[in-house]
mmCIF file of C-alpha atoms and ligand atoms in Angstrom:
data_model
loop_
_atom_site.group_PDB
_atom_site.id
_atom_site.type_symbol
_atom_site.label_atom_id
_atom_site.label_comp_id
_atom_site.label_asym_id
_atom_site.label_seq_id
_atom_site.Cartn_x
_atom_site.Cartn_y
_atom_site.Cartn_z
ATOM 1 C CA MET A 42 105.532 10.066 0.572
ATOM 2 C CA ARG A 43 106.675 12.635 3.129
ATOM 3 C CA ARG A 44 109.818 10.635 3.924
ATOM 4 C CA ILE A 45 111.046 10.823 0.310
ATOM 5 C CA ALA A 46 110.333 14.558 0.111
ATOM 6 C CA ALA A 47 112.270 15.128 3.356
ATOM 7 C CA PHE A 48 115.210 13.120 2.023
ATOM 8 C CA VAL A 49 115.392 15.290 -1.091
ATOM 9 C CA VAL A 50 115.452 18.450 1.057
ATOM 10 C CA VAL A 51 118.267 17.050 3.251
ATOM 11 C CA VAL A 52 120.389 16.112 0.228
ATOM 12 C CA ALA A 53 119.835 19.537 -1.296
ATOM 13 C CA CYS A 54 120.915 21.256 1.968
ATOM 14 C CA VAL A 55 124.064 19.142 2.420
ATOM 15 C CA PHE A 56 125.259 20.064 -1.039
ATOM 16 C CA GLY A 57 124.296 23.675 -0.627
ATOM 17 C CA GLY A 58 121.438 23.248 -3.056
ATOM 18 C CA ALA A 59 123.937 23.621 -5.870
ATOM 19 C CA VAL A 60 123.897 20.059 -7.109
ATOM 20 C CA LEU A 61 121.256 18.358 -9.172
ATOM 21 C CA VAL A 62 119.306 15.952 -7.041
ATOM 22 C CA ARG A 63 118.648 12.828 -9.012
ATOM 23 C CA GLY A 64 115.623 10.732 -8.185
ATOM 24 C CA THR A 65 111.930 11.051 -8.141
ATOM 25 C CA SER A 66 110.044 13.199 -5.728
ATOM 26 C CA ALA A 67 106.940 11.925 -4.034
ATOM 27 C CA ASP A 68 104.751 14.164 -6.152
ATOM 28 C CA ASP A 69 106.354 12.863 -9.350
ATOM 29 C CA ILE A 70 105.442 9.323 -8.358
ATOM 30 C CA ALA A 71 101.894 10.354 -7.541
ATOM 31 C CA GLU A 72 101.541 12.003 -10.938
ATOM 32 C CA ARG A 73 103.091 9.021 -12.763
ATOM 33 C CA ALA A 74 100.757 6.680 -10.887
ATOM 34 C CA ARG A 75 97.735 8.768 -11.781
ATOM 35 C CA LYS A 76 98.641 8.832 -15.473
ATOM 36 C CA LEU A 77 99.424 5.128 -15.528
ATOM 37 C CA HIS A 78 96.224 4.188 -13.732
ATOM 38 C CA PHE A 79 93.907 6.323 -15.825
ATOM 39 C CA SER A 80 95.398 5.182 -19.129
ATOM 40 C CA SER A 81 95.200 1.472 -18.225
ATOM 41 C CA ILE A 82 92.422 -1.042 -18.593
ATOM 42 C CA VAL A 83 91.400 -1.606 -14.986
ATOM 43 C CA LEU A 84 89.381 -4.807 -15.033
ATOM 44 C CA ASP A 85 87.743 -6.115 -11.895
ATOM 45 C CA THR A 86 86.733 -9.766 -12.235
ATOM 46 C CA HIS A 87 84.202 -9.949 -9.430
ATOM 47 C CA ASP A 88 81.513 -7.484 -8.379
ATOM 48 C CA ASP A 89 78.221 -8.396 -6.733
ATOM 49 C CA THR A 90 76.612 -5.129 -7.827
ATOM 50 C CA THR A 91 74.025 -7.127 -9.824
ATOM 51 C CA GLN A 92 72.179 -7.882 -6.576
ATOM 52 C CA ARG A 93 71.600 -4.177 -6.106
ATOM 53 C CA PHE A 94 69.551 -4.010 -9.328
ATOM 54 C CA PHE A 95 66.894 -5.940 -7.376
ATOM 55 C CA SER A 96 67.116 -3.872 -4.185
ATOM 56 C CA LYS A 97 63.748 -2.967 -2.690
ATOM 57 C CA SER A 98 65.232 0.245 -1.321
ATOM 58 C CA GLY A 99 66.224 1.523 -4.770
ATOM 59 C CA PHE A 100 69.593 1.613 -6.483
ATOM 60 C CA ASP A 101 70.675 3.603 -9.500
ATOM 61 C CA LEU A 102 73.872 2.523 -11.234
ATOM 62 C CA GLY A 103 74.068 5.918 -12.942
ATOM 63 C CA LYS A 104 74.112 7.963 -9.739
ATOM 64 C CA ARG A 105 76.536 8.236 -6.869
ATOM 65 C CA ASN A 106 74.980 6.116 -4.139
ATOM 66 C CA PRO A 107 75.630 6.770 -0.441
ATOM 67 C CA ASP A 108 76.261 3.085 0.212
ATOM 68 C CA GLY A 109 77.712 0.045 -1.540
ATOM 69 C CA HIS A 110 80.942 0.040 -3.493
ATOM 70 C CA VAL A 111 80.161 0.468 -7.182
ATOM 71 C CA ASP A 112 78.265 2.838 -9.443
ATOM 72 C CA ILE A 113 79.187 4.660 -12.646
ATOM 73 C CA PRO A 114 80.327 7.940 -11.010
ATOM 74 C CA ARG A 115 82.585 6.076 -8.581
ATOM 75 C CA MET A 116 83.882 3.770 -11.348
ATOM 76 C CA ARG A 117 84.827 6.878 -13.325
ATOM 77 C CA GLU A 118 86.505 8.418 -10.284
ATOM 78 C CA GLY A 119 88.459 5.211 -9.581
ATOM 79 C CA GLY A 120 89.349 4.517 -13.202
ATOM 80 C CA MET A 121 87.604 1.141 -13.101
ATOM 81 C CA ASN A 122 86.723 0.718 -16.744
ATOM 82 C CA ALA A 123 85.913 -2.982 -17.025
ATOM 83 C CA ILE A 124 83.711 -4.944 -14.660
ATOM 84 C CA PHE A 125 82.474 -8.504 -14.372
ATOM 85 C CA PHE A 126 78.946 -8.318 -12.965
ATOM 86 C CA SER A 127 78.413 -11.440 -10.910
ATOM 87 C CA ILE A 128 75.313 -13.563 -11.508
ATOM 88 C CA TRP A 129 74.705 -15.148 -8.126
ATOM 89 C CA ILE A 130 72.078 -16.813 -5.974
ATOM 90 C CA ASP A 131 72.362 -18.718 -2.714
ATOM 91 C CA GLY A 132 73.944 -22.112 -3.382
ATOM 92 C CA ARG A 133 71.094 -23.958 -1.706
ATOM 93 C CA ILE A 134 68.721 -22.930 -4.502
ATOM 94 C CA MET A 135 69.080 -25.574 -7.195
ATOM 95 C CA GLY A 136 67.266 -26.953 -10.228
ATOM 96 C CA PRO A 137 64.899 -24.839 -12.396
ATOM 97 C CA PRO A 138 64.468 -21.995 -9.819
ATOM 98 C CA ALA A 139 68.257 -21.457 -9.961
ATOM 99 C CA VAL A 140 68.152 -21.170 -13.752
ATOM 100 C CA GLN A 141 65.218 -18.765 -13.583
ATOM 101 C CA LYS A 142 67.000 -16.480 -11.145
ATOM 102 C CA ALA A 143 70.197 -16.567 -13.188
ATOM 103 C CA LEU A 144 68.246 -15.498 -16.276
ATOM 104 C CA ASP A 145 66.570 -12.673 -14.298
ATOM 105 C CA GLN A 146 70.008 -11.338 -13.365
ATOM 106 C CA ILE A 147 71.524 -11.764 -16.828
ATOM 107 C CA ASP A 148 68.616 -9.753 -18.198
ATOM 108 C CA ALA A 149 69.055 -7.085 -15.490
ATOM 109 C CA VAL A 150 72.729 -6.639 -16.421
ATOM 110 C CA HIS A 151 71.878 -6.271 -20.117
ATOM 111 C CA GLU A 152 69.078 -3.814 -19.318
ATOM 112 C CA ASN A 153 71.352 -1.688 -17.140
ATOM 113 C CA VAL A 154 74.052 -1.618 -19.817
ATOM 114 C CA ARG A 155 71.403 -0.550 -22.347
ATOM 115 C CA ARG A 156 70.065 2.102 -19.973
ATOM 116 C CA PHE A 157 73.523 3.563 -19.435
ATOM 117 C CA ALA A 158 74.790 3.046 -23.002
ATOM 118 C CA LYS A 159 76.424 6.476 -22.911
ATOM 119 C CA ASP A 160 78.846 5.195 -20.250
ATOM 120 C CA MET A 161 78.847 1.423 -20.710
ATOM 121 C CA ALA A 162 79.273 -1.158 -23.450
ATOM 122 C CA PHE A 163 78.608 -4.874 -23.124
ATOM 123 C CA ALA A 164 81.712 -6.953 -23.862
ATOM 124 C CA ARG A 165 81.963 -10.622 -24.825
ATOM 125 C CA THR A 166 85.637 -10.723 -25.833
ATOM 126 C CA ALA A 167 88.950 -9.164 -24.870
ATOM 127 C CA GLU A 168 88.770 -7.234 -28.133
ATOM 128 C CA GLU A 169 85.400 -5.775 -27.151
ATOM 129 C CA VAL A 170 86.833 -4.720 -23.785
ATOM 130 C CA ARG A 171 89.634 -2.890 -25.597
ATOM 131 C CA ARG A 172 87.157 -1.294 -27.993
ATOM 132 C CA ALA A 173 84.980 -0.043 -25.115
ATOM 133 C CA HIS A 174 88.089 1.401 -23.470
ATOM 134 C CA ALA A 175 89.140 3.143 -26.694
ATOM 135 C CA GLN A 176 85.667 4.733 -26.827
ATOM 136 C CA GLY A 177 85.937 5.945 -23.248
ATOM 137 C CA LYS A 178 83.278 3.522 -22.060
ATOM 138 C CA ILE A 179 83.167 1.054 -19.188
ATOM 139 C CA ALA A 180 83.168 -2.536 -20.461
ATOM 140 C CA ALA A 181 80.484 -4.660 -18.795
ATOM 141 C CA LEU A 182 80.982 -8.425 -18.605
ATOM 142 C CA MET A 183 79.241 -11.228 -16.761
ATOM 143 C CA GLY A 184 80.359 -14.198 -14.671
ATOM 144 C CA VAL A 185 78.067 -16.845 -13.185
ATOM 145 C CA GLU A 186 79.099 -17.432 -9.578
ATOM 146 C CA GLY A 187 78.289 -21.042 -8.850
ATOM 147 C CA GLY A 188 77.709 -24.152 -10.953
ATOM 148 C CA HIS A 189 74.377 -24.680 -9.137
ATOM 149 C CA MET A 190 72.942 -21.979 -11.400
ATOM 150 C CA ILE A 191 72.880 -24.251 -14.479
ATOM 151 C CA GLY A 192 70.288 -26.408 -12.700
ATOM 152 C CA ASN A 193 72.412 -29.542 -13.259
ATOM 153 C CA ASP A 194 71.830 -29.167 -17.019
ATOM 154 C CA ILE A 195 74.873 -28.856 -19.276
ATOM 155 C CA ARG A 196 72.765 -27.165 -21.965
ATOM 156 C CA MET A 197 72.573 -24.098 -19.723
ATOM 157 C CA VAL A 198 76.343 -23.679 -20.106
ATOM 158 C CA ARG A 199 75.756 -23.118 -23.818
ATOM 159 C CA ILE A 200 72.765 -20.848 -23.252
ATOM 160 C CA PHE A 201 74.580 -18.752 -20.632
ATOM 161 C CA GLY A 202 77.512 -18.505 -23.045
ATOM 162 C CA ASP A 203 75.233 -17.295 -25.834
ATOM 163 C CA LEU A 204 73.830 -14.671 -23.464
ATOM 164 C CA GLY A 205 77.336 -13.319 -22.886
ATOM 165 C CA VAL A 206 78.516 -15.064 -19.703
ATOM 166 C CA ARG A 207 82.311 -15.250 -19.837
ATOM 167 C CA TYR A 208 83.194 -17.173 -16.712
ATOM 168 C CA MET A 209 81.537 -19.616 -14.390
ATOM 169 C CA THR A 210 82.686 -20.365 -10.846
ATOM 170 C CA LEU A 211 82.337 -24.120 -10.486
ATOM 171 C CA SER A 212 80.696 -23.903 -7.044
ATOM 172 C CA HIS A 213 79.725 -21.351 -4.403
ATOM 173 C CA PHE A 214 79.686 -21.794 -0.595
ATOM 174 C CA TYR A 215 77.971 -25.183 -0.917
ATOM 175 C CA ASN A 216 78.736 -28.231 -3.037
ATOM 176 C CA ASP A 217 76.616 -28.339 -6.157
ATOM 177 C CA GLU A 218 75.539 -31.491 -7.993
ATOM 178 C CA TRP A 219 78.954 -32.018 -9.607
ATOM 179 C CA ALA A 220 81.645 -29.946 -7.799
ATOM 180 C CA ASP A 221 82.824 -29.742 -4.188
ATOM 181 C CA SER A 222 83.061 -26.338 -2.513
ATOM 182 C CA SER A 223 85.891 -25.145 -0.236
ATOM 183 C CA THR A 224 83.364 -24.296 2.513
ATOM 184 C CA ASP A 225 81.303 -27.513 2.557
ATOM 185 C CA LYS A 226 81.980 -31.156 3.464
ATOM 186 C CA PRO A 227 83.427 -32.994 0.430
ATOM 187 C CA ALA A 228 80.735 -35.013 -1.344
ATOM 188 C CA HIS A 229 82.171 -35.737 -4.794
ATOM 189 C CA ASN A 230 85.934 -36.002 -4.205
ATOM 190 C CA GLY A 231 86.350 -32.862 -6.353
ATOM 191 C CA LEU A 232 84.679 -32.856 -9.759
ATOM 192 C CA THR A 233 82.338 -35.666 -10.812
ATOM 193 C CA ASP A 234 82.525 -37.063 -14.366
ATOM 194 C CA TYR A 235 79.606 -34.787 -15.260
ATOM 195 C CA GLY A 236 81.523 -31.886 -13.721
ATOM 196 C CA LYS A 237 84.495 -32.693 -15.943
ATOM 197 C CA GLU A 238 82.195 -32.736 -18.974
ATOM 198 C CA ILE A 239 80.896 -29.309 -17.924
ATOM 199 C CA VAL A 240 84.455 -27.960 -17.789
ATOM 200 C CA ARG A 241 85.075 -29.308 -21.324
ATOM 201 C CA GLU A 242 81.858 -27.673 -22.526
ATOM 202 C CA MET A 243 82.958 -24.366 -20.964
ATOM 203 C CA ASN A 244 86.217 -24.696 -22.935
ATOM 204 C CA ARG A 245 84.255 -25.260 -26.142
ATOM 205 C CA ARG A 246 81.987 -22.281 -25.460
ATOM 206 C CA GLY A 247 84.732 -19.852 -24.521
ATOM 207 C CA ILE A 248 83.654 -19.533 -20.902
ATOM 208 C CA MET A 249 86.528 -19.133 -18.446
ATOM 209 C CA VAL A 250 86.713 -21.773 -15.713
ATOM 210 C CA ASP A 251 86.741 -19.984 -12.356
ATOM 211 C CA ILE A 252 88.071 -21.919 -9.379
ATOM 212 C CA SER A 253 87.362 -19.389 -6.612
ATOM 213 C CA HIS A 254 85.112 -21.056 -3.988
ATOM 214 C CA VAL A 255 85.917 -24.632 -5.055
ATOM 215 C CA SER A 256 87.639 -27.243 -2.876
ATOM 216 C CA ASP A 257 91.340 -27.873 -3.427
ATOM 217 C CA LYS A 258 90.544 -31.234 -5.053
ATOM 218 C CA THR A 259 88.014 -29.598 -7.409
ATOM 219 C CA PHE A 260 90.704 -27.068 -8.344
ATOM 220 C CA TYR A 261 93.256 -29.750 -9.231
ATOM 221 C CA ASP A 262 90.615 -31.764 -11.139
ATOM 222 C CA ALA A 263 89.547 -28.690 -13.148
ATOM 223 C CA LEU A 264 93.177 -27.780 -13.824
ATOM 224 C CA GLU A 265 93.793 -31.251 -15.234
ATOM 225 C CA VAL A 266 90.673 -31.319 -17.414
ATOM 226 C CA SER A 267 90.633 -27.764 -18.769
ATOM 227 C CA LYS A 268 92.330 -27.130 -22.099
ATOM 228 C CA ALA A 269 92.471 -23.394 -21.387
ATOM 229 C CA PRO A 270 94.017 -21.417 -18.497
ATOM 230 C CA LEU A 271 91.869 -21.018 -15.378
ATOM 231 C CA ILE A 272 91.143 -17.984 -13.262
ATOM 232 C CA ALA A 273 90.488 -17.510 -9.576
ATOM 233 C CA SER A 274 88.110 -14.567 -10.021
ATOM 234 C CA HIS A 275 88.189 -13.479 -6.363
ATOM 235 C CA SER A 276 90.609 -15.336 -4.074
ATOM 236 C CA SER A 277 93.647 -14.250 -2.069
ATOM 237 C CA CYS A 278 96.755 -15.994 -0.674
ATOM 238 C CA ARG A 279 96.458 -18.656 2.008
ATOM 239 C CA ALA A 280 100.103 -18.178 2.992
ATOM 240 C CA LEU A 281 99.145 -14.735 4.384
ATOM 241 C CA CYS A 282 95.661 -15.589 5.634
ATOM 242 C CA ASN A 283 94.729 -19.214 6.174
ATOM 243 C CA HIS A 284 91.179 -19.190 4.793
ATOM 244 C CA PRO A 285 89.739 -22.016 2.669
ATOM 245 C CA ARG A 286 88.532 -19.371 0.160
ATOM 246 C CA ASP A 287 92.160 -18.435 -0.494
ATOM 247 C CA MET A 288 94.732 -20.358 -2.537
ATOM 248 C CA SER A 289 97.791 -22.157 -1.184
ATOM 249 C CA ASP A 290 101.169 -21.354 -2.727
ATOM 250 C CA ASP A 291 101.149 -24.740 -4.474
ATOM 251 C CA MET A 292 97.757 -23.994 -6.019
ATOM 252 C CA ILE A 293 98.854 -20.528 -7.172
ATOM 253 C CA LYS A 294 101.972 -22.057 -8.766
ATOM 254 C CA ALA A 295 99.924 -24.761 -10.518
ATOM 255 C CA LEU A 296 97.394 -22.165 -11.744
ATOM 256 C CA ALA A 297 100.173 -19.941 -13.103
ATOM 257 C CA ALA A 298 102.042 -22.852 -14.712
ATOM 258 C CA LYS A 299 98.988 -23.343 -16.911
ATOM 259 C CA GLY A 300 98.806 -19.632 -17.757
ATOM 260 C CA GLY A 301 96.080 -18.719 -15.256
ATOM 261 C CA VAL A 302 95.551 -15.646 -13.077
ATOM 262 C CA ILE A 303 94.688 -15.234 -9.383
ATOM 263 C CA GLN A 304 92.575 -12.116 -8.936
ATOM 264 C CA ILE A 305 93.060 -10.848 -5.409
ATOM 265 C CA ASN A 306 89.934 -10.518 -3.240
ATOM 266 C CA TYR A 307 89.789 -7.514 -0.837
ATOM 267 C CA GLU A 308 87.482 -9.128 1.771
ATOM 268 C CA LYS A 309 88.935 -8.488 5.214
ATOM 269 C CA SER A 310 88.617 -12.070 6.441
ATOM 270 C CA PHE A 311 90.465 -13.339 3.340
ATOM 271 C CA ILE A 312 93.405 -10.936 3.615
ATOM 272 C CA ASP A 313 94.086 -10.518 7.346
ATOM 273 C CA GLN A 314 94.756 -13.486 9.649
ATOM 274 C CA GLY A 315 94.044 -11.552 12.855
ATOM 275 C CA TYR A 316 90.696 -10.432 11.500
ATOM 276 C CA LYS A 317 89.791 -13.912 10.260
ATOM 277 C CA ASP A 318 90.627 -15.477 13.626
ATOM 278 C CA ALA A 319 88.560 -12.881 15.515
ATOM 279 C CA TYR A 320 85.679 -13.265 13.045
ATOM 280 C CA ASP A 321 85.718 -17.051 13.385
ATOM 281 C CA ARG A 322 85.676 -16.793 17.180
ATOM 282 C CA LEU A 323 82.692 -14.420 17.058
ATOM 283 C CA THR A 324 80.708 -16.646 14.736
ATOM 284 C CA ALA A 325 81.616 -19.795 16.680
ATOM 285 C CA GLY A 326 83.721 -21.155 13.874
ATOM 286 C CA ALA A 327 80.916 -20.965 11.303
ATOM 287 C CA GLY A 328 82.757 -18.136 9.527
ATOM 288 C CA VAL A 329 81.195 -16.427 6.536
ATOM 289 C CA VAL A 330 78.465 -19.025 6.105
ATOM 290 C CA GLY A 331 77.170 -18.562 9.687
ATOM 291 C CA VAL A 332 76.800 -14.786 9.550
ATOM 292 C CA LEU A 333 75.324 -14.965 6.070
ATOM 293 C CA SER A 334 72.655 -17.417 7.213
ATOM 294 C CA GLU A 335 71.618 -15.068 10.051
ATOM 295 C CA ALA A 336 71.379 -12.076 7.712
ATOM 296 C CA ILE A 337 69.407 -14.043 5.113
ATOM 297 C CA LYS A 338 66.765 -14.898 7.710
ATOM 298 C CA LYS A 339 66.161 -11.208 8.456
ATOM 299 C CA CYS A 340 66.035 -9.966 4.853
ATOM 300 C CA GLY A 341 64.146 -12.689 3.017
ATOM 301 C CA ASP A 342 65.120 -12.690 -0.657
ATOM 302 C CA ASP A 343 66.372 -9.075 -0.805
ATOM 303 C CA VAL A 344 70.101 -9.769 -1.145
ATOM 304 C CA ASP A 345 70.991 -6.076 -1.106
ATOM 305 C CA CYS A 346 69.302 -5.930 2.311
ATOM 306 C CA THR A 347 71.360 -8.963 3.412
ATOM 307 C CA SER A 348 74.577 -7.254 2.362
ATOM 308 C CA LYS A 349 73.661 -4.081 4.220
ATOM 309 C CA ALA A 350 72.765 -6.098 7.336
ATOM 310 C CA GLU A 351 76.121 -7.855 7.134
ATOM 311 C CA VAL A 352 77.985 -4.571 6.773
ATOM 312 C CA GLY A 353 76.060 -3.201 9.772
ATOM 313 C CA ILE A 354 76.848 -6.235 11.951
ATOM 314 C CA GLU A 355 80.492 -6.079 10.958
ATOM 315 C CA ARG A 356 80.804 -2.334 11.559
ATOM 316 C CA GLN A 357 79.267 -2.652 15.000
ATOM 317 C CA MET A 358 81.652 -5.478 15.913
ATOM 318 C CA THR A 359 84.630 -3.394 14.787
ATOM 319 C CA GLU A 360 83.431 -0.332 16.722
ATOM 320 C CA GLU A 361 83.022 -2.475 19.826
ATOM 321 C CA GLY A 362 86.605 -3.673 19.419
ATOM 322 C CA LYS A 363 85.558 -7.277 18.799
ATOM 323 C CA LEU A 364 87.098 -7.221 15.340
ATOM 324 C CA PRO A 365 90.454 -5.612 14.503
ATOM 325 C CA HIS A 366 90.896 -2.798 11.987
ATOM 326 C CA VAL A 367 92.271 -3.932 8.625
ATOM 327 C CA SER A 368 94.145 -1.596 6.283
ATOM 328 C CA TRP A 369 93.743 -1.637 2.475
ATOM 329 C CA GLU A 370 97.520 -2.168 2.365
ATOM 330 C CA ARG A 371 96.897 -5.870 3.055
ATOM 331 C CA ILE A 372 95.621 -6.019 -0.557
ATOM 332 C CA ILE A 373 99.078 -4.901 -1.699
ATOM 333 C CA ASP A 374 100.679 -7.566 0.534
ATOM 334 C CA HIS A 375 98.625 -10.254 -1.217
ATOM 335 C CA ILE A 376 99.388 -8.917 -4.695
ATOM 336 C CA ASN A 377 103.064 -8.776 -3.772
ATOM 337 C CA HIS A 378 103.095 -12.285 -2.343
ATOM 338 C CA ALA A 379 101.525 -13.770 -5.478
ATOM 339 C CA VAL A 380 103.850 -11.753 -7.745
ATOM 340 C CA LYS A 381 106.928 -12.957 -5.838
ATOM 341 C CA LEU A 382 105.659 -16.508 -6.156
ATOM 342 C CA VAL A 383 104.671 -16.661 -9.834
ATOM 343 C CA GLY A 384 105.418 -13.285 -11.460
ATOM 344 C CA ALA A 385 103.295 -10.268 -12.332
ATOM 345 C CA GLU A 386 101.763 -12.021 -15.381
ATOM 346 C CA HIS A 387 99.575 -14.182 -13.169
ATOM 347 C CA VAL A 388 98.000 -11.722 -10.733
ATOM 348 C CA GLY A 389 94.935 -9.516 -11.107
ATOM 349 C CA LEU A 390 92.145 -7.722 -9.251
ATOM 350 C CA GLY A 391 88.908 -9.379 -8.105
ATOM 351 C CA SER A 392 87.697 -7.012 -5.409
ATOM 352 C CA ASP A 393 84.384 -8.686 -4.433
ATOM 353 C CA PHE A 394 82.929 -5.159 -4.234
ATOM 354 C CA ASP A 395 79.280 -5.126 -3.123
ATOM 355 C CA GLY A 396 79.736 -8.666 -1.830
ATOM 356 C CA ALA A 397 82.375 -8.359 0.870
ATOM 357 C CA ASN A 398 83.644 -6.263 3.780
ATOM 358 C CA MET A 399 86.193 -3.830 2.430
ATOM 359 C CA PRO A 400 89.328 -2.940 4.402
ATOM 360 C CA GLU A 401 89.847 0.612 5.619
ATOM 361 C CA GLY A 402 91.081 2.877 2.833
ATOM 362 C CA MET A 403 89.385 0.816 0.097
ATOM 363 C CA GLU A 404 85.852 1.872 0.955
ATOM 364 C CA ASP A 405 84.675 1.641 -2.651
ATOM 365 C CA CYS A 406 85.929 1.478 -6.242
ATOM 366 C CA SER A 407 86.848 5.177 -6.264
ATOM 367 C CA LYS A 408 89.905 4.249 -4.147
ATOM 368 C CA LEU A 409 91.447 1.943 -6.765
ATOM 369 C CA PRO A 410 94.153 4.412 -7.915
ATOM 370 C CA LYS A 411 95.824 3.820 -4.533
ATOM 371 C CA ILE A 412 96.742 0.316 -5.694
ATOM 372 C CA THR A 413 98.642 1.633 -8.720
ATOM 373 C CA ASP A 414 100.335 4.269 -6.568
ATOM 374 C CA ALA A 415 101.413 1.662 -3.980
ATOM 375 C CA LEU A 416 102.759 -0.768 -6.592
ATOM 376 C CA LEU A 417 104.720 1.991 -8.307
ATOM 377 C CA ARG A 418 106.279 2.986 -4.963
ATOM 378 C CA LYS A 419 107.254 -0.667 -4.438
ATOM 379 C CA GLY A 420 109.250 -0.486 -7.651
ATOM 380 C CA TYR A 421 106.881 -2.344 -9.972
ATOM 381 C CA SER A 422 107.336 -1.517 -13.657
ATOM 382 C CA ASP A 423 104.575 0.208 -15.623
ATOM 383 C CA LYS A 424 104.138 -2.989 -17.644
ATOM 384 C CA ASP A 425 103.753 -5.177 -14.561
ATOM 385 C CA ILE A 426 101.191 -2.777 -13.130
ATOM 386 C CA ARG A 427 99.165 -2.681 -16.355
ATOM 387 C CA ASN A 428 99.243 -6.484 -16.392
ATOM 388 C CA ILE A 429 97.932 -6.681 -12.835
ATOM 389 C CA LEU A 430 95.281 -4.002 -13.417
ATOM 390 C CA GLY A 431 93.692 -5.849 -16.334
ATOM 391 C CA GLU A 432 95.951 -7.048 -19.132
ATOM 392 C CA ASN A 433 96.518 -10.463 -17.529
ATOM 393 C CA THR A 434 92.807 -11.197 -17.473
ATOM 394 C CA LEU A 435 92.470 -10.014 -21.073
ATOM 395 C CA ARG A 436 95.302 -12.376 -22.024
ATOM 396 C CA VAL A 437 93.463 -15.304 -20.420
ATOM 397 C CA MET A 438 90.263 -14.267 -22.220
ATOM 398 C CA GLU A 439 92.130 -14.282 -25.528
ATOM 399 C CA GLN A 440 93.574 -17.734 -24.795
ATOM 400 C CA VAL A 441 90.138 -19.049 -23.821
ATOM 401 C CA GLU A 442 88.690 -17.600 -27.043
ATOM 402 C CA ARG A 443 91.436 -19.340 -29.054
ATOM 403 C CA VAL A 444 90.849 -22.702 -27.358
ATOM 404 C CA SER A 445 87.113 -22.339 -28.021
ATOM 405 C CA ARG A 446 87.698 -21.655 -31.726
ATOM 406 C CA ASP A 447 90.066 -24.630 -32.017
ATOM 407 C CA LEU A 448 87.695 -27.012 -30.240
ATOM 408 C CA GLN A 449 84.709 -25.897 -32.304
ATOM 409 C CA ALA A 450 86.739 -26.306 -35.504
ATOM 410 C CA GLN A 451 87.427 -29.933 -34.566
ATOM 411 C CA LYS A 452 83.748 -30.867 -34.824
HETATM 412 ZN ZN1 LIG B 586 82.203 -15.200 -3.949
#
């Protein structure tokens, strides 16, 4: 910013200040970015804030909280006006208890939206997201993070859909009964036949197929079976950070070729190779799963407590110099890499707020306008930025809705 301002002053001096200096000053860009950001639909496809509704230490979505990454005041400040609340439980819980816990969380999301109806509106379609935005409200959506949560029962796909769930991640950190995970030993060679039937049922019910967390083979299987575009609700680029949770360039190209969107995850170990390597060394190669297991032991079933413990462990390691500092600008690097690879129509935002370690400068959702500002300074067009901020995901939702209507009409 300062460099551009200095350049303008130099040019003005050389020409005696008498000539018109063409170009945009730093402040002009900042103002343009602000206007662009706050008039756009800013849709984040993955937030683990739902876990906080069950926190034993108290959490109020309507108030500014001293910790965590998301609440209504900070969403307003950051212009985040559409959010997918994640429905998630540990992937080792399966069968009926998994279904029960999913229903508890789905109910908690609906209750919170009702409680804060002045600020929020529940959305089931792209059109409803746009309507909420037009009314100045935050659109609340839901995604089920992990196929284990249907309790190996395809009927739950329909029931979750009826309750408003609009995407399902096919697995979480562990393989489920019908899909292999990227962070577990392969057990099914990707998707089983039942898994493929589940993907078809998701298509029929208008539920987006989310391939974050799944193994590469599961991704390619799902891509082949699905009649609608897929999303990666919260994954980054493996070319910049070699993590199994991220997508290879080939996968990103295949996803985009079918109309899908990769929503960039801000987690430090997914966006910065140096950080990931240091983190892996510290956790003896067990990575995310190892640290998570330790934290779970201490906190029992209070997931908000687990998250806080994780943040504490991570902060201490960084302060001690065991983990490197990571700047929020790595997020821009990942957006830029994916855009160069497949174009701005196939990239979006999937922060993983309240479920991941945020890089410095992106401490919570109030910092989101920095992304728009950075992309504008890189020369991105207003249209490309609006697409990345939310329009791409809305386009996929519309396509998924169309496929669902067509498939249901065939019966
Ligand atoms: Zn996740």
